[in-house]
PDB file of C-alpha atoms in Angstrom:
ATOM      1  CA  MET K 147      48.007  80.193 140.018  1.00  0.00           C
ATOM      2  CA  PRO K 148      47.725  77.336 142.524  1.00  0.00           C
ATOM      3  CA  VAL K 149      44.763  77.486 144.854  1.00  0.00           C
ATOM      4  CA  THR K 150      45.216  74.710 147.393  1.00  0.00           C
ATOM      5  CA  LYS K 151      47.998  74.404 149.906  1.00  0.00           C
ATOM      6  CA  THR K 152      49.354  71.208 148.328  1.00  0.00           C
ATOM      7  CA  ALA K 153      49.345  72.774 144.868  1.00  0.00           C
ATOM      8  CA  LYS K 154      51.419  75.686 146.202  1.00  0.00           C
ATOM      9  CA  ARG K 155      53.860  73.230 147.745  1.00  0.00           C
ATOM     10  CA  ALA K 156      54.054  71.253 144.513  1.00  0.00           C
ATOM     11  CA  LEU K 157      54.787  74.441 142.562  1.00  0.00           C
ATOM     12  CA  ARG K 158      57.641  75.328 144.943  1.00  0.00           C
ATOM     13  CA  SER K 159      59.232  71.897 144.622  1.00  0.00           C
ATOM     14  CA  ALA K 160      58.762  71.911 140.836  1.00  0.00           C
ATOM     15  CA  LYS K 161      60.617  75.230 140.624  1.00  0.00           C
ATOM     16  CA  LYS K 162      63.490  73.855 142.707  1.00  0.00           C
ATOM     17  CA  LYS K 163      63.714  70.720 140.570  1.00  0.00           C
ATOM     18  CA  PHE K 164      63.599  72.795 137.383  1.00  0.00           C
ATOM     19  CA  ILE K 165      66.492  74.989 138.531  1.00  0.00           C
ATOM     20  CA  PHE K 166      68.544  71.973 139.652  1.00  0.00           C
ATOM     21  CA  ASN K 167      67.916  70.073 136.408  1.00  0.00           C
ATOM     22  CA  LYS K 168      68.699  73.127 134.273  1.00  0.00           C
ATOM     23  CA  ARG K 169      72.027  73.681 136.064  1.00  0.00           C
ATOM     24  CA  TYR K 170      72.960  70.018 135.804  1.00  0.00           C
ATOM     25  CA  LEU K 171      72.043  69.874 132.109  1.00  0.00           C
ATOM     26  CA  SER K 172      74.097  72.956 131.272  1.00  0.00           C
ATOM     27  CA  ARG K 173      77.063  71.526 133.194  1.00  0.00           C
ATOM     28  CA  LEU K 174      76.653  68.256 131.305  1.00  0.00           C
ATOM     29  CA  GLU K 175      76.462  69.956 127.905  1.00  0.00           C
ATOM     30  CA  ILE K 176      79.561  72.045 128.634  1.00  0.00           C
ATOM     31  CA  SER K 177      81.574  68.992 129.692  1.00  0.00           C
ATOM     32  CA  VAL K 178      80.476  67.050 126.587  1.00  0.00           C
ATOM     33  CA  ARG K 179      81.420  69.988 124.368  1.00  0.00           C
ATOM     34  CA  LEU K 180      84.844  70.275 126.034  1.00  0.00           C
ATOM     35  CA  ALA K 181      85.405  66.526 125.723  1.00  0.00           C
ATOM     36  CA  LYS K 182      84.613  66.596 122.008  1.00  0.00           C
ATOM     37  CA  LYS K 183      86.834  69.614 121.480  1.00  0.00           C
ATOM     38  CA  SER K 184      89.882  68.525 123.494  1.00  0.00           C
ATOM     39  CA  ARG K 185      89.628  64.758 122.828  1.00  0.00           C
ATOM     40  CA  LYS K 186      91.556  64.116 126.047  1.00  0.00           C
ATOM     41  CA  GLN K 187      90.868  60.912 127.880  1.00  0.00           C
ATOM     42  CA  ASP K 188      90.273  62.498 131.296  1.00  0.00           C
ATOM     43  CA  LYS K 189      87.756  64.996 129.882  1.00  0.00           C
ATOM     44  CA  ILE K 190      85.908  62.207 128.079  1.00  0.00           C
ATOM     45  CA  LYS K 191      85.773  60.084 131.237  1.00  0.00           C
ATOM     46  CA  GLU K 192      84.464  63.038 133.230  1.00  0.00           C
ATOM     47  CA  ALA K 193      81.720  63.624 130.655  1.00  0.00           C
ATOM     48  CA  LEU K 194      80.779  59.930 130.654  1.00  0.00           C
ATOM     49  CA  SER K 195      80.527  59.995 134.436  1.00  0.00           C
ATOM     50  CA  LEU K 196      78.269  63.061 134.363  1.00  0.00           C
ATOM     51  CA  ILE K 197      76.049  61.383 131.776  1.00  0.00           C
ATOM     52  CA  ASP K 198      75.647  58.282 133.952  1.00  0.00           C
ATOM     53  CA  ARG K 199      74.761  60.393 136.971  1.00  0.00           C
ATOM     54  CA  ALA K 200      72.220  62.366 134.939  1.00  0.00           C
ATOM     55  CA  VAL K 201      70.501  59.128 133.942  1.00  0.00           C
ATOM     56  CA  ASN K 202      70.400  57.948 137.564  1.00  0.00           C
ATOM     57  CA  LYS K 203      68.830  61.256 138.617  1.00  0.00           C
ATOM     58  CA  ASN K 204      66.272  61.054 135.772  1.00  0.00           C
ATOM     59  CA  ILE K 205      67.511  64.271 134.193  1.00  0.00           C
ATOM     60  CA  ILE K 206      68.045  62.726 130.759  1.00  0.00           C
ATOM     61  CA  HIS K 207      66.646  59.568 129.178  1.00  0.00           C
ATOM     62  CA  LYS K 208      68.873  56.503 129.062  1.00  0.00           C
ATOM     63  CA  ASN K 209      68.656  56.280 125.249  1.00  0.00           C
ATOM     64  CA  LYS K 210      69.845  59.868 124.870  1.00  0.00           C
ATOM     65  CA  ALA K 211      72.687  59.068 127.248  1.00  0.00           C
ATOM     66  CA  ALA K 212      73.587  56.025 125.164  1.00  0.00           C
ATOM     67  CA  ARG K 213      73.762  58.138 122.002  1.00  0.00           C
ATOM     68  CA  ILE K 214      75.994  60.749 123.637  1.00  0.00           C
ATOM     69  CA  LYS K 215      78.242  58.086 125.178  1.00  0.00           C
ATOM     70  CA  SER K 216      78.541  56.358 121.823  1.00  0.00           C
ATOM     71  CA  THR K 217      79.820  59.497 120.112  1.00  0.00           C
ATOM     72  CA  LEU K 218      82.212  60.192 122.986  1.00  0.00           C
ATOM     73  CA  SER K 219      83.577  56.654 123.046  1.00  0.00           C
ATOM     74  CA  LYS K 220      84.475  56.979 119.366  1.00  0.00           C
ATOM     75  CA  LEU K 221      86.839  59.793 120.366  1.00  0.00           C
ATOM     76  CA  PHE K 222      89.004  57.467 122.484  1.00  0.00           C
ATOM     77  CA  PRO K 223      92.331  56.744 120.823  1.00  0.00           C
ATOM     78  CA  LYS K 224      92.342  53.410 119.047  1.00  0.00           C
ATOM     79  CA  VAL K 225      94.579  50.755 120.589  1.00  0.00           C
ATOM     80  CA  LYS K 226      96.547  48.829 118.011  1.00  0.00           C
ATOM     81  CA  PRO K 227      96.829  45.054 118.503  1.00  0.00           C
ATOM     82  CA  SER K 228     100.591  45.312 119.031  1.00  0.00           C
ATOM     83  CA  MET K 229     100.122  47.975 121.711  1.00  0.00           C
ATOM     84  CA  LYS K 230      97.690  45.985 123.874  1.00  0.00           C
ATOM     85  CA  LEU K 231      98.880  45.285 127.376  1.00  0.00           C
ATOM     86  CA  LYS K 232      99.457  41.698 128.323  1.00  0.00           C
ATOM     87  CA  THR K 233      97.216  40.496 131.107  1.00  0.00           C
ATOM     88  CA  GLN K 234      98.927  39.307 134.241  1.00  0.00           C
ATOM     89  CA  LYS K 235      97.610  36.659 136.548  1.00  0.00           C
ATOM     90  CA  GLY K 236      97.275  37.761 140.144  1.00  0.00           C
ATOM     91  CA  LYS K 237      98.037  34.604 142.126  1.00  0.00           C
ATOM     92  CA  ALA K 238      99.285  31.234 141.050  1.00  0.00           C
ATOM     93  CA  GLN K 239      96.515  28.692 141.120  1.00  0.00           C
ATOM     94  CA  THR K 240      96.712  26.283 144.034  1.00  0.00           C
ATOM     95  CA  LYS K 241      96.194  22.565 143.648  1.00  0.00           C
ATOM     96  CA  ARG K 242      92.881  21.236 144.786  1.00  0.00           C
ATOM     97  CA  GLN K 243      93.141  18.399 147.224  1.00  0.00           C
ATOM     98  CA  SER K 244      91.496  15.178 146.246  1.00  0.00           C
ATOM     99  CA  ALA K 245      88.837  13.694 148.503  1.00  0.00           C
ATOM    100  CA  SER K 246      91.074  10.782 149.537  1.00  0.00           C
ATOM    101  CA  SER K 247      93.920  13.021 150.729  1.00  0.00           C
ATOM    102  CA  ARG K 248      91.577  15.147 152.852  1.00  0.00           C
ATOM    103  CA  LYS K 249      90.310  12.151 154.803  1.00  0.00           C
ATOM    104  CA  LYS K 250      93.752  11.231 156.188  1.00  0.00           C
TER     105      LYS K 250
END
């Protein structure tokens, strides 16, 4: 049992953080489980996003997140070389003016 005023305050905040972290972790685990089960791209992306946010909030360690993300990324459908999209250039490149033409 905390004795000092600051220890009581610290206990209150620790309880709040524990509840928040527990809720977030259970939400994360459920989304990862659903992503593995359904193997749908939107579910996998949602799970990856939750994992990244959990790392930023220091709920899970970055190495654990990397392991989970690795297994989830293996579930993405493989893109065959013939099915790859061709990249398109946005704007046509403009000619650069030479130094002599700028001086005129």
